[in-house]
mmCIF file of C-alpha atoms in Angstrom:
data_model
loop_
_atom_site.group_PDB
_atom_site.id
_atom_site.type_symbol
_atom_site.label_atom_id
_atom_site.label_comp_id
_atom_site.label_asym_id
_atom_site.label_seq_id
_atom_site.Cartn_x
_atom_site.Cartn_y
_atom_site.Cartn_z
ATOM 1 C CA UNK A 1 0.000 0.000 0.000
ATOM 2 C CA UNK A 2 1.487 3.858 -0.615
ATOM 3 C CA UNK A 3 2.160 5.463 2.550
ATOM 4 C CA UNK A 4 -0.641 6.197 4.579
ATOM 5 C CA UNK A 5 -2.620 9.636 3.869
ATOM 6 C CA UNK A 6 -3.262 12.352 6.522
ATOM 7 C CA UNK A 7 -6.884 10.410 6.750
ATOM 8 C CA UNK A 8 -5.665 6.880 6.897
ATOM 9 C CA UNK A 9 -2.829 8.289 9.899
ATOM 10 C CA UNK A 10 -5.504 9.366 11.787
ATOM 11 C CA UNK A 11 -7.987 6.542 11.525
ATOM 12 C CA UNK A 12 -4.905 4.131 12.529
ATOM 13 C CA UNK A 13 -4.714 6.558 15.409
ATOM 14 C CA UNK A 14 -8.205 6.670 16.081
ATOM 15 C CA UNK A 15 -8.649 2.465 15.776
ATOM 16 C CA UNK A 16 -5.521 1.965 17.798
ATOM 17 C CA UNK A 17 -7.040 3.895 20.942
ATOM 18 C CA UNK A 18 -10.525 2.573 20.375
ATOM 19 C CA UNK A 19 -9.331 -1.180 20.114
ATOM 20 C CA UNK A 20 -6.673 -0.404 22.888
ATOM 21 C CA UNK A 21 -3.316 -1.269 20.730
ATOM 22 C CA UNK A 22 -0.365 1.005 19.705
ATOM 23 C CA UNK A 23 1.796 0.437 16.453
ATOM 24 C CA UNK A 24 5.803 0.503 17.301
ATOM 25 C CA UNK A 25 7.468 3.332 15.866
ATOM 26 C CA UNK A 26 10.622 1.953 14.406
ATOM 27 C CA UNK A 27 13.659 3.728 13.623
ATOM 28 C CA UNK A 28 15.799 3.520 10.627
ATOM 29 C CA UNK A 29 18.756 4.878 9.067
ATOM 30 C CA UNK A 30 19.432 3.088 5.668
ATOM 31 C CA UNK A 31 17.774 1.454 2.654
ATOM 32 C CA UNK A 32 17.601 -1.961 4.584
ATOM 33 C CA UNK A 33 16.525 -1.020 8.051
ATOM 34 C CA UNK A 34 13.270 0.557 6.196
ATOM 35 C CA UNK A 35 12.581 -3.022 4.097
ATOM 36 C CA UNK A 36 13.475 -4.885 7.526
ATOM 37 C CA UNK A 37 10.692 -2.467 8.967
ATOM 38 C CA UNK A 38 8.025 -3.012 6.236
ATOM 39 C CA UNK A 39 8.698 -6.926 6.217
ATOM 40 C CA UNK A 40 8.221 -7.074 9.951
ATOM 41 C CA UNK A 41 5.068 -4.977 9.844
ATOM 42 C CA UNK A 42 3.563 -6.815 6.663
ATOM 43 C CA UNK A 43 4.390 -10.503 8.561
ATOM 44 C CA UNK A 44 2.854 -9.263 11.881
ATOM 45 C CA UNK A 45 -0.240 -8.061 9.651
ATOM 46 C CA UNK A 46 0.096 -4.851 11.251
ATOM 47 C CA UNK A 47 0.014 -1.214 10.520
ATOM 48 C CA UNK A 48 2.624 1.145 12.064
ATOM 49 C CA UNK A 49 5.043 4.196 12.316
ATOM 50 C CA UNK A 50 8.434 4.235 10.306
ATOM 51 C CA UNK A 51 10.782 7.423 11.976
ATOM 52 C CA UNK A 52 13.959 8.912 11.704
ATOM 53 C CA UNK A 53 15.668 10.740 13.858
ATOM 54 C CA UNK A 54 18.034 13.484 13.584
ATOM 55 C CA UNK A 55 21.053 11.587 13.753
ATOM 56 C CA UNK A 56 19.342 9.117 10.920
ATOM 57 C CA UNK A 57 18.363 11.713 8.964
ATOM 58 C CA UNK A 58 21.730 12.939 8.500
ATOM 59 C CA UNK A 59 22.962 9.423 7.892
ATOM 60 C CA UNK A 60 20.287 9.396 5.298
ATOM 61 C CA UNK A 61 21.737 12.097 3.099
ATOM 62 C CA UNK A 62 25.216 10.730 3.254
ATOM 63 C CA UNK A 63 27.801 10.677 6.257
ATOM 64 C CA UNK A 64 30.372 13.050 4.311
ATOM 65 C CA UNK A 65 26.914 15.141 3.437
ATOM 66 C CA UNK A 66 25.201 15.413 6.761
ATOM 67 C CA UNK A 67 21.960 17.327 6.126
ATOM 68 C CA UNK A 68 18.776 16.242 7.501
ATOM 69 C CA UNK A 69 16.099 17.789 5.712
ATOM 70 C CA UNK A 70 18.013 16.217 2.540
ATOM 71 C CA UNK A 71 18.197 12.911 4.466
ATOM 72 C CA UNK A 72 14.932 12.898 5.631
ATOM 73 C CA UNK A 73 13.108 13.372 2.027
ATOM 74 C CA UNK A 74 15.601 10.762 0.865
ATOM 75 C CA UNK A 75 13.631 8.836 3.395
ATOM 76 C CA UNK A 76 10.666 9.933 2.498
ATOM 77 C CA UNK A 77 10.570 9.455 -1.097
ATOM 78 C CA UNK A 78 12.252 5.976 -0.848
ATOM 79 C CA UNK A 79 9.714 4.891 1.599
ATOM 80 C CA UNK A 80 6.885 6.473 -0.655
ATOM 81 C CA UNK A 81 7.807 3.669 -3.503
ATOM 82 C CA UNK A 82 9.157 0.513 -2.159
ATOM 83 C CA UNK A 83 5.927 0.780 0.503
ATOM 84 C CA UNK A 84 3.327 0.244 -2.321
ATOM 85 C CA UNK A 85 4.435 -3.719 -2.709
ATOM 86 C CA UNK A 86 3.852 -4.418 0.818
ATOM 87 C CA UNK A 87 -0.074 -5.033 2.465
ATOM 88 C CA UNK A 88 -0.042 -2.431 5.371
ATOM 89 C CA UNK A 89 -0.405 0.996 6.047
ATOM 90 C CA UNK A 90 2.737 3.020 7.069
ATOM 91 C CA UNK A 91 3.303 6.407 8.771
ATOM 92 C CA UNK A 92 6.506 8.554 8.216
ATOM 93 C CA UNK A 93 7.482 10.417 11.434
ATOM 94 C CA UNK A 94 10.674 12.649 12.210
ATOM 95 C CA UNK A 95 11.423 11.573 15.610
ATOM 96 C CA UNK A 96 13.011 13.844 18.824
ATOM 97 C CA UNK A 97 14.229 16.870 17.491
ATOM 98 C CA UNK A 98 15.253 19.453 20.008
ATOM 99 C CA UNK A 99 15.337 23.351 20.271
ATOM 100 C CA UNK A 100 18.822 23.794 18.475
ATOM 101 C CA UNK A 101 17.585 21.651 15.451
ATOM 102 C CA UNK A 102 14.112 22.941 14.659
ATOM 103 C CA UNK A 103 15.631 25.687 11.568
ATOM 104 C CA UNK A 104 17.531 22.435 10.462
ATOM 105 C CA UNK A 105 15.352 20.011 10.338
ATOM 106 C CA UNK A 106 11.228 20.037 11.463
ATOM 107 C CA UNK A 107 10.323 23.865 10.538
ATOM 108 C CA UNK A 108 12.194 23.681 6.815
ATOM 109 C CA UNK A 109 10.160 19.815 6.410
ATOM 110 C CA UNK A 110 7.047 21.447 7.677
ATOM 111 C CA UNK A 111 7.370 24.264 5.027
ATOM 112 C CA UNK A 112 8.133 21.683 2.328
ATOM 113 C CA UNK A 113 4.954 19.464 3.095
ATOM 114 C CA UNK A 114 2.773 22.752 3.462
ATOM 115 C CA UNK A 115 4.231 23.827 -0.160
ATOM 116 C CA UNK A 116 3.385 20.347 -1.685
ATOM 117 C CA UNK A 117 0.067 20.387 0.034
ATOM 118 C CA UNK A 118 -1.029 24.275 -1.206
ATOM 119 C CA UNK A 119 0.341 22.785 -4.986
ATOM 120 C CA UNK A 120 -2.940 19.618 -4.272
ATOM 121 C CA UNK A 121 -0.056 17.053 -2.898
ATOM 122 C CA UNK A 122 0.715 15.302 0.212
ATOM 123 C CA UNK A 123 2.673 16.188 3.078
ATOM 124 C CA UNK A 124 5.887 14.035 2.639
ATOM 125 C CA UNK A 125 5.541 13.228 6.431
ATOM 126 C CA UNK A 126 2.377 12.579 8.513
ATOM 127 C CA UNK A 127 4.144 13.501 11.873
ATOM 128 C CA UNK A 128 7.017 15.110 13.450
ATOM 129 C CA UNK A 129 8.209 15.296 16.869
ATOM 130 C CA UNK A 130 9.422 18.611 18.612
ATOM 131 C CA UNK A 131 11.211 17.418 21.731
ATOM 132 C CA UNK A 132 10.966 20.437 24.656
ATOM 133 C CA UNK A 133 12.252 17.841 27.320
ATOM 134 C CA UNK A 134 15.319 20.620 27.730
ATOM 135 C CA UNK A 135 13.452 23.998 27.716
ATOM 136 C CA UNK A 136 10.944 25.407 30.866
ATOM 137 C CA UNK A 137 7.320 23.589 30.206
ATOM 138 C CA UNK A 138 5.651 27.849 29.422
ATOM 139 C CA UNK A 139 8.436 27.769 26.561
ATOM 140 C CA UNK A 140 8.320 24.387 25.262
ATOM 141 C CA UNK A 141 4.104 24.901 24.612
ATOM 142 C CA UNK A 142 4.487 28.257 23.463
ATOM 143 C CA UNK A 143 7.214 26.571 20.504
ATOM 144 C CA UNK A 144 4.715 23.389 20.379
ATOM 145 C CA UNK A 145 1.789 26.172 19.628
ATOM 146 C CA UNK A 146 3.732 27.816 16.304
ATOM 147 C CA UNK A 147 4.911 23.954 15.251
ATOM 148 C CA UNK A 148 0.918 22.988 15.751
ATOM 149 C CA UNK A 149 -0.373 25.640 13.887
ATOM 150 C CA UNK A 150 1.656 24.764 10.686
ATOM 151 C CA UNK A 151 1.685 21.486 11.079
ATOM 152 C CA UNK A 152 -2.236 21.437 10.784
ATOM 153 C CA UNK A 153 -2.209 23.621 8.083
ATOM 154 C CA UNK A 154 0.104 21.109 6.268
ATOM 155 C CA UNK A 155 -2.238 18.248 7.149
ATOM 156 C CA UNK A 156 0.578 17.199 9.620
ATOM 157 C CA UNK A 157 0.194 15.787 13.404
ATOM 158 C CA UNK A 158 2.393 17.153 16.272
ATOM 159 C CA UNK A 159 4.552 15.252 18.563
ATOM 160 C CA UNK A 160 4.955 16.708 21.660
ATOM 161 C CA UNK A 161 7.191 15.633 25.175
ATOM 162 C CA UNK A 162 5.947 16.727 27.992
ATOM 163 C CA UNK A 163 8.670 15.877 31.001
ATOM 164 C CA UNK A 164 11.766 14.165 30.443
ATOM 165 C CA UNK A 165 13.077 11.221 29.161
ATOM 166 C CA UNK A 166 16.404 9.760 31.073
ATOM 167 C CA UNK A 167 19.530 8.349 29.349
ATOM 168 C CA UNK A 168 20.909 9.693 26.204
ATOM 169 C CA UNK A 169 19.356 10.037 22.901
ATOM 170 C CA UNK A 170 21.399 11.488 19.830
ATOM 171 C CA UNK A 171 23.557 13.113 21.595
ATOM 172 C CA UNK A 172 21.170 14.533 24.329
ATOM 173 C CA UNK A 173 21.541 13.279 27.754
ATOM 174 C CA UNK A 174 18.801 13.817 30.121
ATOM 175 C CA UNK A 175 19.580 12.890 34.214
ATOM 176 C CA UNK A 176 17.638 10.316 36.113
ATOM 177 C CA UNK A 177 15.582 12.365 39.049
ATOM 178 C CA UNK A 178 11.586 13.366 39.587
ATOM 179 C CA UNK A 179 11.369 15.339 36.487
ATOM 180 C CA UNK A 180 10.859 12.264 34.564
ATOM 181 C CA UNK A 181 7.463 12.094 35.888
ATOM 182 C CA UNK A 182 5.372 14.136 34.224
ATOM 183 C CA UNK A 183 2.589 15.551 36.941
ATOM 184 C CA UNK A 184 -0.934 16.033 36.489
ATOM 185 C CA UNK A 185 -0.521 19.753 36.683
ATOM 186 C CA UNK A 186 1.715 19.168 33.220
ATOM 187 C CA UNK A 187 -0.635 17.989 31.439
ATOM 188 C CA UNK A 188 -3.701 20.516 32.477
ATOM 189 C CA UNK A 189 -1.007 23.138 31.277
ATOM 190 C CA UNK A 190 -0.967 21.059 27.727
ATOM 191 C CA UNK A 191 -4.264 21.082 27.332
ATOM 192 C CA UNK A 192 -4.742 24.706 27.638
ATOM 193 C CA UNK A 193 -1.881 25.744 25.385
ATOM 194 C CA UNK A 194 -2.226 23.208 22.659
ATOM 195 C CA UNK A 195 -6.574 22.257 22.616
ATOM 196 C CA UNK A 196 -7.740 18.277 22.674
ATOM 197 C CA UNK A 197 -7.518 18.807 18.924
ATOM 198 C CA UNK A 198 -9.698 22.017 17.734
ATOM 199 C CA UNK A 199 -6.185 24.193 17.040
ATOM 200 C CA UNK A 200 -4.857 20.781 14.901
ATOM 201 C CA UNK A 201 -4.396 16.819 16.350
ATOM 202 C CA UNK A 202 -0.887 16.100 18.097
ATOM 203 C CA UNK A 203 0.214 12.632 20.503
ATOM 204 C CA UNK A 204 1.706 13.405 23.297
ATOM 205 C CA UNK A 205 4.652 12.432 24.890
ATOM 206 C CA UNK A 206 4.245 12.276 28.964
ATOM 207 C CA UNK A 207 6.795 10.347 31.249
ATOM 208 C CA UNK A 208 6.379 8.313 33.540
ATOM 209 C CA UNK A 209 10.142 7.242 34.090
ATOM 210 C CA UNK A 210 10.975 6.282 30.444
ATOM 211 C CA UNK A 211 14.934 6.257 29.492
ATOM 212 C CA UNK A 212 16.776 5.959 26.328
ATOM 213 C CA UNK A 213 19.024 3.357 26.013
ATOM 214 C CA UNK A 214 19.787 -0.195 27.018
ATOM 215 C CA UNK A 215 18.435 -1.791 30.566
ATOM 216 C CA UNK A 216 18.018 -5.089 31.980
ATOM 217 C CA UNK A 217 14.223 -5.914 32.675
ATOM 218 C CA UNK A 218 13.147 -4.457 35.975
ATOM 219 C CA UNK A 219 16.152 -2.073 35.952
ATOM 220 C CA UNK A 220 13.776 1.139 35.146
ATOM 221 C CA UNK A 221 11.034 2.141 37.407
ATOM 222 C CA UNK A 222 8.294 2.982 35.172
ATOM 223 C CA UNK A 223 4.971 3.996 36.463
ATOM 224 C CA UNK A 224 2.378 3.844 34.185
ATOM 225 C CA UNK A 225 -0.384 5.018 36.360
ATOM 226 C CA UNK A 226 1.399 8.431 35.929
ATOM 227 C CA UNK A 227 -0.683 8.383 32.192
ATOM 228 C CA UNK A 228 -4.356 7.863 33.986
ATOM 229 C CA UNK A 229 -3.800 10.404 36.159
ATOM 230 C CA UNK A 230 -2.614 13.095 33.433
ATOM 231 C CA UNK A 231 -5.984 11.227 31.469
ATOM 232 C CA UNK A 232 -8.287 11.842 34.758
ATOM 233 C CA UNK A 233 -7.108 15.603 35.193
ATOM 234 C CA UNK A 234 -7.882 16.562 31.856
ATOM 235 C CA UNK A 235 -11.412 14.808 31.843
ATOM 236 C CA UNK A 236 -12.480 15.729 34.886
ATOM 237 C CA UNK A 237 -11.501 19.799 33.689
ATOM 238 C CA UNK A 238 -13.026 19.337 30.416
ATOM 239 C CA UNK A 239 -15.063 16.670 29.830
ATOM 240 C CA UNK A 240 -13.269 14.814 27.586
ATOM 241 C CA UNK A 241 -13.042 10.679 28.038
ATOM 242 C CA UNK A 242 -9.350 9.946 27.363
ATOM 243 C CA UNK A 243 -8.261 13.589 25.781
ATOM 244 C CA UNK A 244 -4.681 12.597 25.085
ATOM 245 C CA UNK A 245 -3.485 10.065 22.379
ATOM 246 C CA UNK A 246 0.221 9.225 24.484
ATOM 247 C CA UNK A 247 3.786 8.175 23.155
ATOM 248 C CA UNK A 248 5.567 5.538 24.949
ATOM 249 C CA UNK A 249 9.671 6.370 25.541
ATOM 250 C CA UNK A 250 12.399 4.862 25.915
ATOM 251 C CA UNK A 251 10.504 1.502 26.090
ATOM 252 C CA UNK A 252 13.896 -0.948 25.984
ATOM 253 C CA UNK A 253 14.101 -3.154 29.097
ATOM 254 C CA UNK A 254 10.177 -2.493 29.865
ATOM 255 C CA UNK A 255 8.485 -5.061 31.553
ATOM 256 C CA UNK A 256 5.386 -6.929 29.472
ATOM 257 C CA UNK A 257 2.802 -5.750 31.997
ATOM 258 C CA UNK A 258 3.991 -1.843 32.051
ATOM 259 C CA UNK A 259 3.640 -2.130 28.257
ATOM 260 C CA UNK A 260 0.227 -3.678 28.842
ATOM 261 C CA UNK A 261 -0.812 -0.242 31.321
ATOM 262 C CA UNK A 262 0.616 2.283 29.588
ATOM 263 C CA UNK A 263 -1.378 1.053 26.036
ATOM 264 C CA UNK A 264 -4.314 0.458 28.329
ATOM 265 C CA UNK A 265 -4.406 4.386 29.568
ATOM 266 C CA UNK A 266 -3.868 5.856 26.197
ATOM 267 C CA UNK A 267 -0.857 4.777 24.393
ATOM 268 C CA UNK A 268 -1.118 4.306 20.535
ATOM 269 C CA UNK A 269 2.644 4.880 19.635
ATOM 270 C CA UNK A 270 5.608 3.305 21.031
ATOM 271 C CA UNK A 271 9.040 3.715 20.010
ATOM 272 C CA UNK A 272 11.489 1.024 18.812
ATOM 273 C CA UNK A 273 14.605 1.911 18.354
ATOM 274 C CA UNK A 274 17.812 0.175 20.619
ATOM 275 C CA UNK A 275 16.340 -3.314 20.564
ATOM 276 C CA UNK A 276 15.680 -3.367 16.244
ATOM 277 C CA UNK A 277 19.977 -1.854 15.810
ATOM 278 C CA UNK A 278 20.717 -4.702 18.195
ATOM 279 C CA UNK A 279 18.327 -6.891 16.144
ATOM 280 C CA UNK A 280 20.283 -6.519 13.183
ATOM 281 C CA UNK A 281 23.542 -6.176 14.063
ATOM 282 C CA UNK A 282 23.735 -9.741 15.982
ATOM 283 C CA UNK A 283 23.195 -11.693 12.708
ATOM 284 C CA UNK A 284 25.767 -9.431 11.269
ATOM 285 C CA UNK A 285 27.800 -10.471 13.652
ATOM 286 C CA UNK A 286 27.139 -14.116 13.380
ATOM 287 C CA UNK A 287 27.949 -14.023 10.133
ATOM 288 C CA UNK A 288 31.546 -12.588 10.291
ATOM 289 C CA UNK A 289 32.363 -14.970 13.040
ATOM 290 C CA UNK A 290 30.905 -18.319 10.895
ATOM 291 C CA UNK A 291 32.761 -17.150 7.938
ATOM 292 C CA UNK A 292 35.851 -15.736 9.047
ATOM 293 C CA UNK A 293 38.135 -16.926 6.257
ATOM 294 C CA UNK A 294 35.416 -16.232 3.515
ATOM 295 C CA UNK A 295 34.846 -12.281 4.321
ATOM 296 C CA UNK A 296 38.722 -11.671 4.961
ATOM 297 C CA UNK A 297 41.144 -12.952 2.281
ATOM 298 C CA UNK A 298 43.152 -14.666 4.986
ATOM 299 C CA UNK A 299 46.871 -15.778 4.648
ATOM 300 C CA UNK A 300 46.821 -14.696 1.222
ATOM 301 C CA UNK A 301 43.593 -16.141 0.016
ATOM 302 C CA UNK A 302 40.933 -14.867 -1.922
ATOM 303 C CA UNK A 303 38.268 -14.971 0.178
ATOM 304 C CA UNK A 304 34.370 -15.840 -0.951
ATOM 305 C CA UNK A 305 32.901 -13.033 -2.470
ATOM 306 C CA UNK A 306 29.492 -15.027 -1.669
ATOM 307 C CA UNK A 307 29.784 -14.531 2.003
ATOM 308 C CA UNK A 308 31.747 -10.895 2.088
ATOM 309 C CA UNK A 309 28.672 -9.804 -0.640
ATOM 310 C CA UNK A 310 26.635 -6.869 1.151
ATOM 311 C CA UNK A 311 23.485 -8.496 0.288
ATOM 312 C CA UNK A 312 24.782 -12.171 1.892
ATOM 313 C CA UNK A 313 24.988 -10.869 5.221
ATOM 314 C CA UNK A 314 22.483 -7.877 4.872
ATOM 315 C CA UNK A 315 19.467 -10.281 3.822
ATOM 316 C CA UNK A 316 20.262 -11.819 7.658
ATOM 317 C CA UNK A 317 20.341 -8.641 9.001
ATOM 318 C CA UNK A 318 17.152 -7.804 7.694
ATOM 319 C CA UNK A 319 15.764 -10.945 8.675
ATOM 320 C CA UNK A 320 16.533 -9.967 12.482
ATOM 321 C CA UNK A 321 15.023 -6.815 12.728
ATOM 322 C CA UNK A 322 11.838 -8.043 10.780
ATOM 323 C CA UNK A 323 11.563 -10.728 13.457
ATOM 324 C CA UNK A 324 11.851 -8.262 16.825
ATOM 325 C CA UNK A 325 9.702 -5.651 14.508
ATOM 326 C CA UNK A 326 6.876 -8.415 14.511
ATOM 327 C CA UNK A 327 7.542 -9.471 18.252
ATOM 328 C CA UNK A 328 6.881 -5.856 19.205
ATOM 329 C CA UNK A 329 3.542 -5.998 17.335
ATOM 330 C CA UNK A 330 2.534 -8.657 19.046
ATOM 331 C CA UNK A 331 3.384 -7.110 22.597
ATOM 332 C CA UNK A 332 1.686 -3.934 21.703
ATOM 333 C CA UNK A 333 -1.397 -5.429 20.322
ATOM 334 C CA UNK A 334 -1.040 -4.607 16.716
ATOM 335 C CA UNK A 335 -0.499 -7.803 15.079
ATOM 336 C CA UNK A 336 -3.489 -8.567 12.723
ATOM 337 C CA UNK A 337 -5.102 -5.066 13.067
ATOM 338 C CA UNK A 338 -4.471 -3.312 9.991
ATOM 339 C CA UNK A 339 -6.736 -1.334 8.284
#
């Protein structure tokens, strides 16, 4: 199937929440992450989110080129036509992008998709994350209220992080205290900046003791009741059931039963991104070690060019991540939901 519209994104939103799912967001950097991605989604029979970050987007365009808006439609329009051969519906998303990055990458990709759009096109992304983890809460809203405003009027949803996310991500290392519980007050504040989706529709990134990076099971203290609370506050002010459509965080290590709380109070997207590079890299791996003599011309050998051939060891690779991108359907719910 193409990539999803703006009105297929948002009824896989609106499905995921209603049937109480969420579709992993997986990260790629490179021609075969994205087919290990689509495979894993189209064997799991499942919709979901395919991202880059700014760190892949640069690796995108070229690591002696560096530029992410170039990387990231390079992304875009590669996903656009090798997505049509496979039987699900997937989302592009720009993933954390910070304060010192928005003129590099999100507000220059917003003004491209809002150009396309005003010429009868689609947006080249459906979504795009602007990461205020870093800034005071008054002046991360007041940026999230200029990204909304043109991201709706480029048919585009908002990502927004509310709190902060421990460990390191790109570069950006957050500390592990209280702040990475988001309070209810946080998300009353949210509400009243940003709407429950009359100023434009954007997911919502609360923690509840999420960190980047690699952890044993049991090792981070998440506390998913942190979400129903943020939920209950809102409701209770406004009248809304649910209000917020949430973003799961620095999910690696996360035990099945957090998963299982945070999708049941509101989450619909959860990111994928330490346990898929692991996922491909260990076949790599595997592969070197079993063929030693064949990838290295050894002793003054020739080698095998079967076995040192890119596409030998990349179809393994591929293989990998496919596999943990369908076991992270299943834990989320997803598998055998799409549209």
């Amino acid at each position: 199937m193409p990539v999803a519209t703006p009105e297929a994104y948002a009824e896989m939103l609106d499905k995921a929440k209603r049937d109480s799912f969420a579709y992993p967001a997986i990260n790629v950097s490179s021609s075969q992450t994205l087919n290990a991605a689509l495979a894993g989604f189209a064997e799991a029979e499942s919709d979901g989110i395919i991202q880059v970050s700014t760190g892949g987007a640069d690796y995108w365009s070229g690591p002696t080129v560096k530029n992410m808006v170039s990387g990231s439609l390079g992304f875009a329009a590669f996903a656009q036509e090798v997505a049509k051969k496979y039987p699900v519906n997937v989302a592009l998303h720009t993933d954390h992008c910070p304060k010192d990055k928005l003129d590099g990458f999100v507000r220059p990709l917003l003004a491209a998709s809002l150009e396309r759009v005003e010429g009868g096109g689609l947006p080249y992304f459906q979504s795009h994350m602007w990461d205020g983890s870093a800034v005071p809460l008054e002046e991360n809203l007041q940026i999230a209220q200029e990204l909304l405003a043109q991201a709706a009027a480029a048919h585009i949803i908002l990502e927004v992080e509310i709190g902060v996310v421990g460990g390191e991500e790109d570069g950006v290392e957050a500390e592990m205290n209280d702040k990475l519980y988001t309070t209810p007050g946080d998300a009353l504040a949210t509400a009243e900046a940003l709407g429950l989706g009359e100023k434009g529709r954007y997911l919502t990134a609360l923690t509840f003791g999420n960190v980047h990076g690699v952890y044993k099971p049991g090792n981070v203290k998440l506390r998913p009741e942190v979400l129903k609370a943020a939920q209950d506050a809102v409701a209770e002010k406004y009248g809304a059931i649910a209000p917020f459509d949430f973003v799961f965080h620095g999910g690696s290590g996360s035990l099945p039963e957090e998963i299982s709380a945070a999708v049941d109070y509101g989450v619909v997207k959860m990111n994928v991104d330490t346990d898929t590079q692991y996922a491909f890299t260990r076949p790599v791996a595997g592969h070197m070690l079993a063929n030693y003599d064949g990838v290295l011309k050894v002793d003054g050998e020739v080698g095998n060019k079967k076995v040192y051939d890119p596409r030998a060891w990349g179809k393994a690779a591929e293989a990998g991540m496919a596999a943990r991108v369908v076991e992270a359907c299943q834990n989320l719910r997803s598998a055998g939901t799409r549209l």
